[in-house]
CSV table of C-alpha atoms in Angstrom, one decimal:
chain,number,residue,atom,x,y,z
A,1,HIS,CA,-35.0,-41.7,-13.4
A,2,THR,CA,-36.4,-45.2,-12.7
A,3,CYS,CA,-38.8,-46.2,-9.9
A,4,SER,CA,-37.4,-49.2,-7.9
A,5,VAL,CA,-41.0,-50.4,-7.2
A,6,CYS,CA,-42.9,-50.3,-10.6
A,7,GLY,CA,-39.9,-49.8,-13.0
A,8,HIS,CA,-41.6,-46.7,-14.6
A,9,SER,CA,-38.8,-44.4,-16.0
A,10,TYR,CA,-38.5,-40.8,-17.5
A,11,THR,CA,-35.7,-38.6,-18.6
A,12,ASP,CA,-35.5,-34.8,-17.7
A,13,GLY,CA,-33.5,-32.1,-19.3
A,14,ASN,CA,-30.7,-31.9,-16.6
A,15,THR,CA,-27.2,-32.2,-17.7
A,16,ALA,CA,-24.1,-33.2,-15.8
A,17,ALA,CA,-22.2,-30.3,-14.2
A,18,LYS,CA,-19.2,-29.2,-16.3
A,19,GLY,CA,-17.2,-28.7,-13.2
A,20,ASN,CA,-15.0,-25.6,-12.5
A,21,SER,CA,-11.4,-24.9,-13.6
A,22,TYR,CA,-10.0,-21.8,-11.7
A,23,THR,CA,-7.1,-19.5,-12.7
A,24,THR,CA,-5.3,-17.4,-10.1
A,25,LYS,CA,-3.7,-14.0,-10.0
A,26,GLU,CA,-2.4,-11.8,-7.2
A,27,GLU,CA,-3.4,-8.2,-7.1
A,28,ASN,CA,-3.6,-5.5,-4.5
A,29,GLY,CA,-2.8,-7.9,-1.7
A,30,LYS,CA,-5.5,-10.5,-2.8
A,31,ARG,CA,-5.4,-13.7,-4.6
A,32,ILE,CA,-8.2,-13.7,-7.2
A,33,TYR,CA,-9.7,-17.0,-8.5
A,34,THR,CA,-11.7,-16.9,-11.8
A,35,CYS,CA,-13.4,-19.9,-13.4
A,36,SER,CA,-12.5,-20.3,-17.0
A,37,VAL,CA,-15.8,-22.3,-17.6
A,38,CYS,CA,-18.4,-20.1,-16.0
A,39,GLY,CA,-16.5,-16.9,-15.3
A,40,TYR,CA,-17.4,-16.9,-11.5
A,41,SER,CA,-14.7,-15.1,-9.6
A,42,TYR,CA,-13.9,-14.7,-6.0
A,43,SER,CA,-10.9,-13.4,-3.9
A,44,GLU,CA,-9.2,-13.9,-0.6
A,45,SER,CA,-6.7,-11.8,1.2
A,46,LEU,CA,-3.0,-13.0,1.0
A,47,ALA,CA,-1.2,-13.4,4.3
A,48,LEU,CA,1.6,-10.8,3.8
A,49,THR,CA,4.1,-9.9,6.4
A,50,TYR,CA,5.9,-6.7,6.6
A,51,THR,CA,9.4,-6.9,8.1
A,52,LYS,CA,11.6,-3.9,9.1
A,53,VAL,CA,14.5,-3.2,6.9
A,54,SER,CA,17.5,-0.9,7.0
A,55,SER,CA,17.4,0.0,3.3
A,56,ILE,CA,15.0,0.3,0.4
A,57,SER,CA,15.5,-0.9,-3.1
A,58,GLY,CA,13.8,-1.0,-6.5
A,59,ASP,CA,10.3,-2.4,-7.3
A,60,ASN,CA,9.3,-3.4,-3.7
A,61,ASN,CA,6.2,-2.6,-1.7
A,62,TYR,CA,6.8,-0.9,1.7
A,63,VAL,CA,4.9,0.5,4.7
A,64,ILE,CA,6.5,3.6,6.2
A,65,THR,CA,6.1,4.2,10.0
A,66,PHE,CA,7.0,6.8,12.6
A,67,THR,CA,7.2,6.2,16.3
A,68,SER,CA,5.7,8.6,18.8
A,69,GLY,CA,6.4,7.4,22.5
A,70,SER,CA,5.6,3.7,22.3
A,71,LYS,CA,3.0,4.1,19.5
A,72,HIS,CA,3.7,3.5,15.9
A,73,TYR,CA,1.9,5.3,12.9
A,74,ALA,CA,2.0,4.4,9.1
A,75,MET,CA,1.9,6.8,6.4
A,76,SER,CA,-1.4,6.4,4.5
A,77,HIS,CA,-2.5,7.7,1.0
A,78,LYS,CA,-6.1,7.1,1.5
A,79,ASN,CA,-8.3,9.1,-0.9
A,80,ASN,CA,-5.1,10.6,-2.1
A,81,GLN,CA,-4.4,12.4,1.1
A,82,ILE,CA,-1.4,11.9,3.3
A,83,SER,CA,-2.2,11.0,6.7
A,84,ALA,CA,-1.1,8.8,9.7
A,85,VAL,CA,-2.8,5.6,10.7
A,86,ARG,CA,-1.9,3.6,14.0
A,87,VAL,CA,-0.3,0.2,13.5
A,88,THR,CA,1.0,-2.3,15.8
A,89,VAL,CA,4.7,-3.4,15.6
A,90,SER,CA,6.3,-6.4,17.5
A,91,ASN,CA,9.6,-8.2,16.9
A,92,ASN,CA,10.4,-5.9,13.9
A,93,GLN,CA,7.2,-6.9,12.1
A,94,ILE,CA,3.9,-5.1,11.6
A,95,THR,CA,1.5,-7.4,13.4
A,96,SER,CA,-1.8,-5.3,12.7
A,97,GLU,CA,-3.7,-5.6,9.4
A,98,ILE,CA,-2.2,-3.6,6.5
A,99,THR,CA,-4.8,-2.0,4.2
A,100,GLU,CA,-4.0,-1.1,0.5
A,101,ASP,CA,-3.8,2.6,1.4
A,102,LEU,CA,-0.7,2.0,3.7
A,103,VAL,CA,1.4,0.4,1.0
A,104,TRP,CA,3.9,2.4,-1.2
A,105,THR,CA,5.9,1.0,-4.1
A,106,TYR,CA,9.6,2.2,-4.2
A,107,SER,CA,10.8,2.3,-7.8
A,108,ASP,CA,13.2,4.3,-9.7
A,109,GLY,CA,14.1,6.2,-6.5
A,110,LYS,CA,10.4,7.3,-6.0
A,111,LEU,CA,7.5,6.3,-3.6
A,112,SER,CA,4.2,5.6,-5.5
A,113,TYR,CA,0.9,3.8,-5.4
A,114,LYS,CA,-1.6,2.8,-8.0
A,115,SER,CA,-5.2,3.7,-7.9
A,116,GLY,CA,-7.3,2.4,-11.0
A,117,ASN,CA,-5.2,3.0,-14.0
A,118,THR,CA,-3.4,6.0,-12.4
A,119,THR,CA,-0.1,6.1,-10.7
A,120,TYR,CA,0.4,8.7,-7.9
A,121,TYR,CA,3.8,9.7,-6.6
A,122,LEU,CA,4.8,11.2,-3.2
A,123,TYR,CA,5.6,14.8,-4.1
A,124,ALA,CA,7.1,17.8,-2.3
A,125,GLN,CA,4.9,20.7,-3.5
A,126,PRO,CA,6.8,24.0,-3.5
A,127,ALA,CA,5.8,26.5,-0.8
A,128,GLY,CA,3.3,29.1,-2.1
A,129,GLY,CA,4.1,32.9,-2.3
A,130,TRP,CA,7.2,34.6,-3.2
A,131,TRP,CA,9.3,32.2,-1.1
A,132,GLY,CA,8.9,29.3,-3.6
A,133,TRP,CA,11.4,26.6,-2.9
A,134,TRP,CA,13.0,28.6,-0.2
A,135,GLY,CA,10.0,27.9,2.1
A,136,THR,CA,9.2,24.4,3.4
A,137,PRO,CA,7.3,22.5,0.7
A,138,THR,CA,3.9,20.6,1.4
A,139,LEU,CA,3.9,16.9,1.2
A,140,THR,CA,1.2,15.7,-1.2
A,141,VAL,CA,0.6,13.1,-4.0
A,142,SER,CA,0.6,13.8,-7.6
A,143,SER,CA,-0.1,11.9,-10.8
A,144,SER,CA,2.2,14.1,-12.9
A,145,ASN,CA,5.0,15.0,-10.4
A,146,SER,CA,7.3,12.9,-8.3
A,147,THR,CA,10.2,13.6,-5.8
A,148,ALA,CA,13.3,11.4,-5.4
A,149,VAL,CA,13.2,9.6,-2.0
A,150,SER,CA,16.2,8.1,-0.1
A,151,PHE,CA,16.3,6.2,3.3
A,152,SER,CA,19.4,6.4,5.5
A,153,SER,CA,20.0,6.1,9.3
A,154,SER,CA,16.2,5.7,9.9
A,155,LYS,CA,15.4,8.9,8.2
A,156,LEU,CA,13.3,9.2,5.0
A,157,LYS,CA,14.3,12.1,2.9
A,158,VAL,CA,11.9,13.4,0.2
A,159,GLY,CA,13.8,15.8,-2.1
A,160,ASN,CA,15.9,18.1,0.2
A,161,TYR,CA,13.7,17.6,3.2
A,162,TYR,CA,12.9,15.0,5.6
A,163,LEU,CA,9.5,13.3,6.6
A,164,ARG,CA,8.5,14.5,10.1
A,165,TYR,CA,5.8,13.1,12.3
A,166,SER,CA,4.4,15.5,14.9
A,167,SER,CA,1.0,16.3,16.4
A,168,SER,CA,-0.6,13.5,14.6
A,169,LYS,CA,0.5,14.7,11.2
A,170,ILE,CA,3.2,13.8,8.6
A,171,SER,CA,4.9,16.8,7.1
A,172,LEU,CA,8.1,17.8,5.4
A,173,ASN,CA,10.7,19.6,7.6
A,174,SER,CA,14.4,20.3,7.6
A,175,ARG,CA,14.7,18.2,10.8
A,176,SER,CA,13.7,14.6,10.6
A,177,SER,CA,11.6,12.1,12.7
A,178,THR,CA,12.8,8.5,12.9
A,179,ALA,CA,11.1,6.6,10.1
A,180,ASN,CA,11.1,2.9,9.6
A,181,CYS,CA,10.4,0.9,6.4
A,182,PHE,CA,8.8,-2.4,6.4
A,183,ILE,CA,9.1,-4.4,3.3
A,184,GLU,CA,6.3,-6.7,2.0
A,185,GLU,CA,7.3,-10.3,1.9
């Protein structure tokens, strides 16, 4: 540092900034930036769209919805519990915010999601008691079991039963509700 009046100068211990060099990766609907120089990291949400499709195929992310009257509900796996969350649909796209707990991955004929290092699958749990598989199974998630899923004519079949939305609940039944699949783009 040099004084412009008297010319006195001194040097301090500051050094020039090294700058930042960021690498990026996409994970759980976010773009994550990490500086390779200092390690600082931040993320931003990706602007994903979910568009209605008539079929589902391997290794894609989907949101599964049901319609009741004029309202739409998406199947959630929040806290490893199956429930329904209200969403807004317009022009064959979901227009409301999609949270991670509404997204399911379809791969190898099964619906799943990842939480931490564990993969959980949509599972048709056999009915209890002596009826076993002759009773209607319970819809649940499991890290060790999975059930084949198919989608045809706006009906989502889990094993030998259909997903059904009624009275604010998603369950399995021999009768189906109209389901819609929205692919992540």
